Coordinates of C-alpha atoms in Angstrom, one line a residue:
X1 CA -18.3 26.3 87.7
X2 CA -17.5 27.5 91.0
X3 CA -14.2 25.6 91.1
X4 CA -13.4 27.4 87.6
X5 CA -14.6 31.3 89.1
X6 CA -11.9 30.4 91.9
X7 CA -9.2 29.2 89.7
X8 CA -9.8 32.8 87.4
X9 CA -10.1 35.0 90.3
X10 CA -6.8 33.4 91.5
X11 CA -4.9 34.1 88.4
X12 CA -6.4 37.8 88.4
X13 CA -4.7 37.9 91.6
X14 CA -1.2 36.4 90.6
X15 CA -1.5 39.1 87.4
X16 CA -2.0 42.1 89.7
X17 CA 0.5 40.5 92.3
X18 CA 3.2 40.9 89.8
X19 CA 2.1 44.5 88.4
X20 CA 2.1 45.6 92.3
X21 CA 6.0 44.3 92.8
X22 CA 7.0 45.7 89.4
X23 CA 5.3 49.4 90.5
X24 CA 7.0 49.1 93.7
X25 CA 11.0 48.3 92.6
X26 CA 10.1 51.1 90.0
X27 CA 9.6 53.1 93.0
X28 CA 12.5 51.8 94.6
X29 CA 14.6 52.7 91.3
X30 CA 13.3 56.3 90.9
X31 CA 14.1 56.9 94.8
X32 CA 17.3 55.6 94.3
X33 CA 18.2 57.5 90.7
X34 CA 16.7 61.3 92.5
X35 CA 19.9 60.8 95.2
X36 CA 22.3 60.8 93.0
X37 CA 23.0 64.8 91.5
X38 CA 19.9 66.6 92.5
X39 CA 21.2 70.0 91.4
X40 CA 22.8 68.7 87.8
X41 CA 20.6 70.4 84.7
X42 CA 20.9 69.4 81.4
X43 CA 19.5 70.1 78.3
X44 CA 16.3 68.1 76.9
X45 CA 14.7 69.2 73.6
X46 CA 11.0 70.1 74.5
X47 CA 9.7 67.6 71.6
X48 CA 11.2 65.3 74.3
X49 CA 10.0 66.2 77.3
X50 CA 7.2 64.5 79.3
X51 CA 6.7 67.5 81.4
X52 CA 4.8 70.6 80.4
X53 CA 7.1 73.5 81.1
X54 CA 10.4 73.9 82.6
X55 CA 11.7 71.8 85.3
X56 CA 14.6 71.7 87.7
X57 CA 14.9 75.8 88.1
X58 CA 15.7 75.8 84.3
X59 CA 12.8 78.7 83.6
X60 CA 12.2 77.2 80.1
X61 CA 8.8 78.8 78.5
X62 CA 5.8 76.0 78.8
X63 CA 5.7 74.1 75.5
X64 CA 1.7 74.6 73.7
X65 CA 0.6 72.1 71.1
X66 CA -1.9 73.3 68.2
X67 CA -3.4 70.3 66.1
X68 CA -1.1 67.6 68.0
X69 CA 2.2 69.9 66.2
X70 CA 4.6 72.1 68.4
X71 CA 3.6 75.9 68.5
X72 CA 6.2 78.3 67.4
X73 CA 6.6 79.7 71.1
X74 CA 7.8 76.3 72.0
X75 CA 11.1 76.7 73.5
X76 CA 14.2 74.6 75.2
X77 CA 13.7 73.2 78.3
X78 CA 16.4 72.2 81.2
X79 CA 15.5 69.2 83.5
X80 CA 17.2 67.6 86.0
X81 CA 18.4 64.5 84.4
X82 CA 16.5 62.2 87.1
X83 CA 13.2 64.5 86.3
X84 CA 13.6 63.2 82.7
X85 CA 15.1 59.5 82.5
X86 CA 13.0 58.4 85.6
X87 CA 10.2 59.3 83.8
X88 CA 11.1 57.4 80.8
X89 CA 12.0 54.4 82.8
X90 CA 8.2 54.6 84.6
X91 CA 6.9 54.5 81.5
X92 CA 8.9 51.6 80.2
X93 CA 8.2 49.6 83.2
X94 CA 5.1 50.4 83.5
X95 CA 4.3 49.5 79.9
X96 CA 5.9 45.7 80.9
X97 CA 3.7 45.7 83.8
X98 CA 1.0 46.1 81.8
X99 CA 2.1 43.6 79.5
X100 CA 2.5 41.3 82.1
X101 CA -1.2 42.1 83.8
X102 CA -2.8 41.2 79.7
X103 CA -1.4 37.9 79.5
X104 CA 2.1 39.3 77.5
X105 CA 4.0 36.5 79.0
X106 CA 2.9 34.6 75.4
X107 CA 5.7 37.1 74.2
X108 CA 8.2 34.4 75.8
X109 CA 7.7 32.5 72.9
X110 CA 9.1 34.5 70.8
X111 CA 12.1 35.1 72.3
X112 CA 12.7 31.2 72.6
X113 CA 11.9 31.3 68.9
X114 CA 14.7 34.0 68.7
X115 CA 16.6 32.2 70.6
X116 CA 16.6 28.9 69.4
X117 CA 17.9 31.1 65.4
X118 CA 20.4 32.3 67.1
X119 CA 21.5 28.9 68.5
X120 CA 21.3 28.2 64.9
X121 CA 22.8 30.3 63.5
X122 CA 25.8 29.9 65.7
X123 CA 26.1 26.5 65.3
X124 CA 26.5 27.3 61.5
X125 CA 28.9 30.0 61.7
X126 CA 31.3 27.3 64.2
X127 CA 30.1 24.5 61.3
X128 CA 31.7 26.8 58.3
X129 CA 34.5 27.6 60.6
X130 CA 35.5 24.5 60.7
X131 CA 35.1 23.3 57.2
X132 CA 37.1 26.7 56.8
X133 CA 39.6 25.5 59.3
X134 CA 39.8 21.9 57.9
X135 CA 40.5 23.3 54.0
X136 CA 43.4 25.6 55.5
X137 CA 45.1 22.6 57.3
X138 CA 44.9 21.1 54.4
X139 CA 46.1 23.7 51.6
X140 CA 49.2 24.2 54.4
X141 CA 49.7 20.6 54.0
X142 CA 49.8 20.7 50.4
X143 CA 52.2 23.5 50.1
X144 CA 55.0 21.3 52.2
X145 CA 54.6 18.7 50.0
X146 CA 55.3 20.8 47.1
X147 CA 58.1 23.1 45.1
X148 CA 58.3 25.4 42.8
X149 CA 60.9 25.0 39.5
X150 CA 61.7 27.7 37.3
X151 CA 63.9 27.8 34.0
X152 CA 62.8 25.0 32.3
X153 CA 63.0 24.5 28.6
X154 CA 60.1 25.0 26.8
X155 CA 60.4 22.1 25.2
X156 CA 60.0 19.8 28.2
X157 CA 56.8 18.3 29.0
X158 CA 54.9 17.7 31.7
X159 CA 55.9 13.8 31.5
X160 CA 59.1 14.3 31.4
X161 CA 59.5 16.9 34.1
X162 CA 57.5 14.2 36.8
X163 CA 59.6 11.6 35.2
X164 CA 62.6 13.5 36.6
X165 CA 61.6 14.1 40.4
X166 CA 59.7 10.9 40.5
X167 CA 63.5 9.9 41.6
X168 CA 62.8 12.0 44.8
X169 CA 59.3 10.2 45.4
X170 CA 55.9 9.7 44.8
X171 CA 54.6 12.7 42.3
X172 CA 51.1 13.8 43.2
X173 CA 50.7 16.1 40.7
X174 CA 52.8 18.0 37.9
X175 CA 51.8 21.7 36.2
X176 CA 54.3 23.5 33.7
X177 CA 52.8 26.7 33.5
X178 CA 53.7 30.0 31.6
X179 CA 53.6 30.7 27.6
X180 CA 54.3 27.7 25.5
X181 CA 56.1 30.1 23.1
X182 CA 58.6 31.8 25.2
X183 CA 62.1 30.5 25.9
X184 CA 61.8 29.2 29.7
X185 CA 58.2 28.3 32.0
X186 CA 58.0 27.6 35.3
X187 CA 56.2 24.7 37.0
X188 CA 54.8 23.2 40.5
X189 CA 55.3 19.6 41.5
X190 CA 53.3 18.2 44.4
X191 CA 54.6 15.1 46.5
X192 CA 52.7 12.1 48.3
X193 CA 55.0 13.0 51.5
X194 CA 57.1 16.3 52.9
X195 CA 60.0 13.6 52.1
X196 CA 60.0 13.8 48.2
X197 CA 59.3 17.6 48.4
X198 CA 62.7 17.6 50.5
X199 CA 64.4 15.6 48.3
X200 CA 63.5 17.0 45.5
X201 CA 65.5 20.4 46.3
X202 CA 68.6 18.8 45.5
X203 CA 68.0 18.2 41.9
X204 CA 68.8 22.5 41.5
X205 CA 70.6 22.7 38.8
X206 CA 69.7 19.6 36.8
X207 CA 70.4 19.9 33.3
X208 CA 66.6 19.6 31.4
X209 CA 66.5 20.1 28.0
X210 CA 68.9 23.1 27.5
X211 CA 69.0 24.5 30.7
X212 CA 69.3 23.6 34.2
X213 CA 66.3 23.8 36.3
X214 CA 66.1 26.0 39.7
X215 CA 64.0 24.3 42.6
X216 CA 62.4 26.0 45.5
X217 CA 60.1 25.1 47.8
X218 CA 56.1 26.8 46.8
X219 CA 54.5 29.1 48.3
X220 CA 51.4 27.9 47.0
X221 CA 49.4 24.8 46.3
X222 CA 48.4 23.4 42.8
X223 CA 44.9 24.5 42.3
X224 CA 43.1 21.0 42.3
X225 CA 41.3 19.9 38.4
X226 CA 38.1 18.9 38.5
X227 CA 38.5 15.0 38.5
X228 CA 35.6 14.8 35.8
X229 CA 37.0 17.0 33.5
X230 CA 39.9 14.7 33.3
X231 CA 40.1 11.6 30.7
X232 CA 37.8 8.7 32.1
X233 CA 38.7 6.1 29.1
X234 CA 41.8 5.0 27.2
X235 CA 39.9 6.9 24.0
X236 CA 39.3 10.1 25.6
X237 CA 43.5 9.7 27.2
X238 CA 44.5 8.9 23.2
X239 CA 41.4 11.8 22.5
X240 CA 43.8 14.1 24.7
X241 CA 46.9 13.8 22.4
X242 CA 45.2 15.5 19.1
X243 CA 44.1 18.4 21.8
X244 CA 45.4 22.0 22.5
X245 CA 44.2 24.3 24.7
X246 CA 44.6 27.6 23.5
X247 CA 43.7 31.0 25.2
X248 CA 44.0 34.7 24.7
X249 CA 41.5 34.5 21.8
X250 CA 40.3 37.8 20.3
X251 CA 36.2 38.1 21.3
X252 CA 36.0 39.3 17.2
X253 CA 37.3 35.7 16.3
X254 CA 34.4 33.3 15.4
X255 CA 34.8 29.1 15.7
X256 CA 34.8 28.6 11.9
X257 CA 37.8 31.5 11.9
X258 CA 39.8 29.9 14.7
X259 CA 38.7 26.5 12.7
X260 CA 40.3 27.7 9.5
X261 CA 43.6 29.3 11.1
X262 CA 44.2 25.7 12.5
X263 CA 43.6 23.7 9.5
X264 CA 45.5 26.0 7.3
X265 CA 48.3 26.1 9.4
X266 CA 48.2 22.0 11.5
X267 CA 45.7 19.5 9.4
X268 CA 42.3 18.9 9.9
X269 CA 40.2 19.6 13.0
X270 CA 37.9 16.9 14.0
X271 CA 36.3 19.0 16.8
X272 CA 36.5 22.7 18.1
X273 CA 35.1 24.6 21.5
X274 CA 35.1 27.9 21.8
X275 CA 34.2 29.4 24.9
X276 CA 33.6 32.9 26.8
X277 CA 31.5 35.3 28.4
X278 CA 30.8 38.8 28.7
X279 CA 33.1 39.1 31.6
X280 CA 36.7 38.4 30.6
X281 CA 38.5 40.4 27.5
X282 CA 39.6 37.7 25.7
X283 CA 38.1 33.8 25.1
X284 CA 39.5 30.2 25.4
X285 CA 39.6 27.0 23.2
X286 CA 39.9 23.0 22.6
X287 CA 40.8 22.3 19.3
X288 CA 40.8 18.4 18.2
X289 CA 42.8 17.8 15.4
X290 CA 42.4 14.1 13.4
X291 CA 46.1 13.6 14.0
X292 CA 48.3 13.8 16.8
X293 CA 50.8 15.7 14.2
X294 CA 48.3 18.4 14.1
X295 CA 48.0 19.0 17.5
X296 CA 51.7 19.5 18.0
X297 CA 52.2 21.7 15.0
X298 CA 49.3 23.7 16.4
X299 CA 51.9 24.1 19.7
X300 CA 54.1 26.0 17.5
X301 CA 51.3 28.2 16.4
X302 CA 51.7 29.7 20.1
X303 CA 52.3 33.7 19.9
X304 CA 50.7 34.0 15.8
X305 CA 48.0 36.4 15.5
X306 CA 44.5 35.4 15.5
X307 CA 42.4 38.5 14.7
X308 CA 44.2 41.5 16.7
X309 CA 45.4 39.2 19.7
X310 CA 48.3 36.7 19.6
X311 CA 47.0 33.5 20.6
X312 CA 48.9 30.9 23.3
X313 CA 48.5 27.3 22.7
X314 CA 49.3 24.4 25.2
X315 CA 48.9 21.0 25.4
X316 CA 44.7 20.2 26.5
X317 CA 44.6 17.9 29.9
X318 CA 40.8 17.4 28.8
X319 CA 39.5 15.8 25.9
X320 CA 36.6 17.9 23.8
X321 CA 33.1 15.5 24.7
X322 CA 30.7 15.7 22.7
X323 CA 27.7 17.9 23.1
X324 CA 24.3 15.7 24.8
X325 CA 22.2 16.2 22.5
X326 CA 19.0 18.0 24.2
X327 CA 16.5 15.0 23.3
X328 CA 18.7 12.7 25.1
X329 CA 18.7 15.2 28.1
X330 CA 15.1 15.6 28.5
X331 CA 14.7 11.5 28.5

């Protein structure tokens, strides 16, 4: 017991130690700050001041409370600036001392815990940087290794067109792009190396169809498909050859309309998706016909009206799955 009074009476003593040092550099600090500009005023709201009337030679009127609120005499005071901040710094310091005499060092925990989030937090910021840095690199790469042609007949597809620069070298990946219906569309073709995309500026002018093609190098990358949206059998690839996409569909159109402009106009449809929200203007479709004829009969359906829109059609590079069924989903 006695060994425990000593060992709390010592602590006391390191507590009120360190509140005597903090009193005396506050002391030291309030010396040093009343040096600087003794005869510099300046004006402190009264609400603000710690000091009951005017200070400094300002002649202010002395400030009266009533019920803890300012009386209506209460008037502006001017303080010597090291009258007023001094005494807001004794106050903060003193208020630490005091936190340092109850035992308020425990608040150290806090700011580890504080600081150990914001180690945290940087680490993810550099993480995401990185991943940020690593996708860039990487869509800069793809843009070398890729061009840009223009003027191509509209009858020219997709195989054909990598069929033609696959001269130049390994063909990553091809998109014609633009309205199946107008005259000329305009495509991107992505190379395994910077080599083929090189090459590949030299075919300018190749006659494709009924026009010669212009190539440039891209300014962009091909936007990269979703690898399981893509055919993952020989069905589904055959599945893919009796499907259009088509686009541009009037939100007033229904799926047995769209289903019955199709088979009036290409043969029977097999399967139909229609999709859209409550965001975009207009909706999209796949449309499987029973017969590959009826899929490219539906291509030259591209630019007819559907309802009050004219709809585009283009060849689908996704087959329309069938729906799992919701039993089959909760098993």
């Amino acid at each position: 017991m006695a060994e425990e009074a000593i060992e709390i009476a010592g602590d006391r003593g390191g507590r009120r130690a360190a509140a005597a040092e903090y009193r005396r550099e506050v002391r030291e600090l309030v010396d040093l700050l009343s040096n600087l500009n003794p005869s510099a005023e300046e004006f402190v709201p009264s609400s603000r001041s710690s000091h009951g009337g005017g200070g400094g030679g300002g002649g202010g009127r002395r400030t009266t409370r009533s019920g803890g609120a300012l009386s209506a005499e209460a008037a502006p005071l001017f303080m010597a600036p090291h009258d007023y901040y001094a005494a807001q710094m004794i106050n903060a310091w003193f208020h630490d001392a005091a936190a340092i005499n109850d035992g308020g060092l425990n608040d150290w925990g806090l700011r580890d815990q504080y600081s150990r989030r914001s180690k945290s937090s940087y680490s993810e910021r550099r993480r995401r940087s990185s991943v940020s840095s690593i996708q860039k690199a990487q869509r800069e790469d793809s843009i070398k290794k890729t061009v840009y042609i223009s003027e191509i007949d509209r009858q020219i597809t997709e195989e054909q067109l990598a069929a033609l620069f696959s001269n130049c070298g390994k063909v990553v990946d091809c998109r014609i792009c633009g309205d199946a219906n107008s005259a000329l569309r305009f495509a991107f073709v992505e190379f395994a190396s910077e080599n083929g995309a090189r090459a590949a500026l030299n075919l300018g002018g190749t006659m494709l169809g009924y026009h010669p093609v212009r190539v440039l190098p891209s300014k962009t990358a091909i936007l990269p498909v979703n690898p399981t949206f893509l055919p993952q059998s020989e069905d589904e690839r055959e599945m893919c050859t009796r499907t259009v996409y088509c686009t541009n569909i009037d939100k007033k159109v229904t799926q047995n309309d769209l289903k019955s402009f199709f088979e009036s106009n290409c043969g029977e449809v097999s399967r139909l998706r229609l999709l859209g929200d409550r965001v975009h203007s207009t909706r999209i479709a796949f449309v499987e016909f029973a017969e590959a004829e009826g899929a490219l009969a539906a291509l030259s359906c591209s630019g007819l009206f559907v309802g009050n829109l004219r709809v585009r059609v283009s060849p689908s590079k996704t087959p329309v799955r069938p729906r799992t069924p919701r039993s089959a989903m909760a098993d």
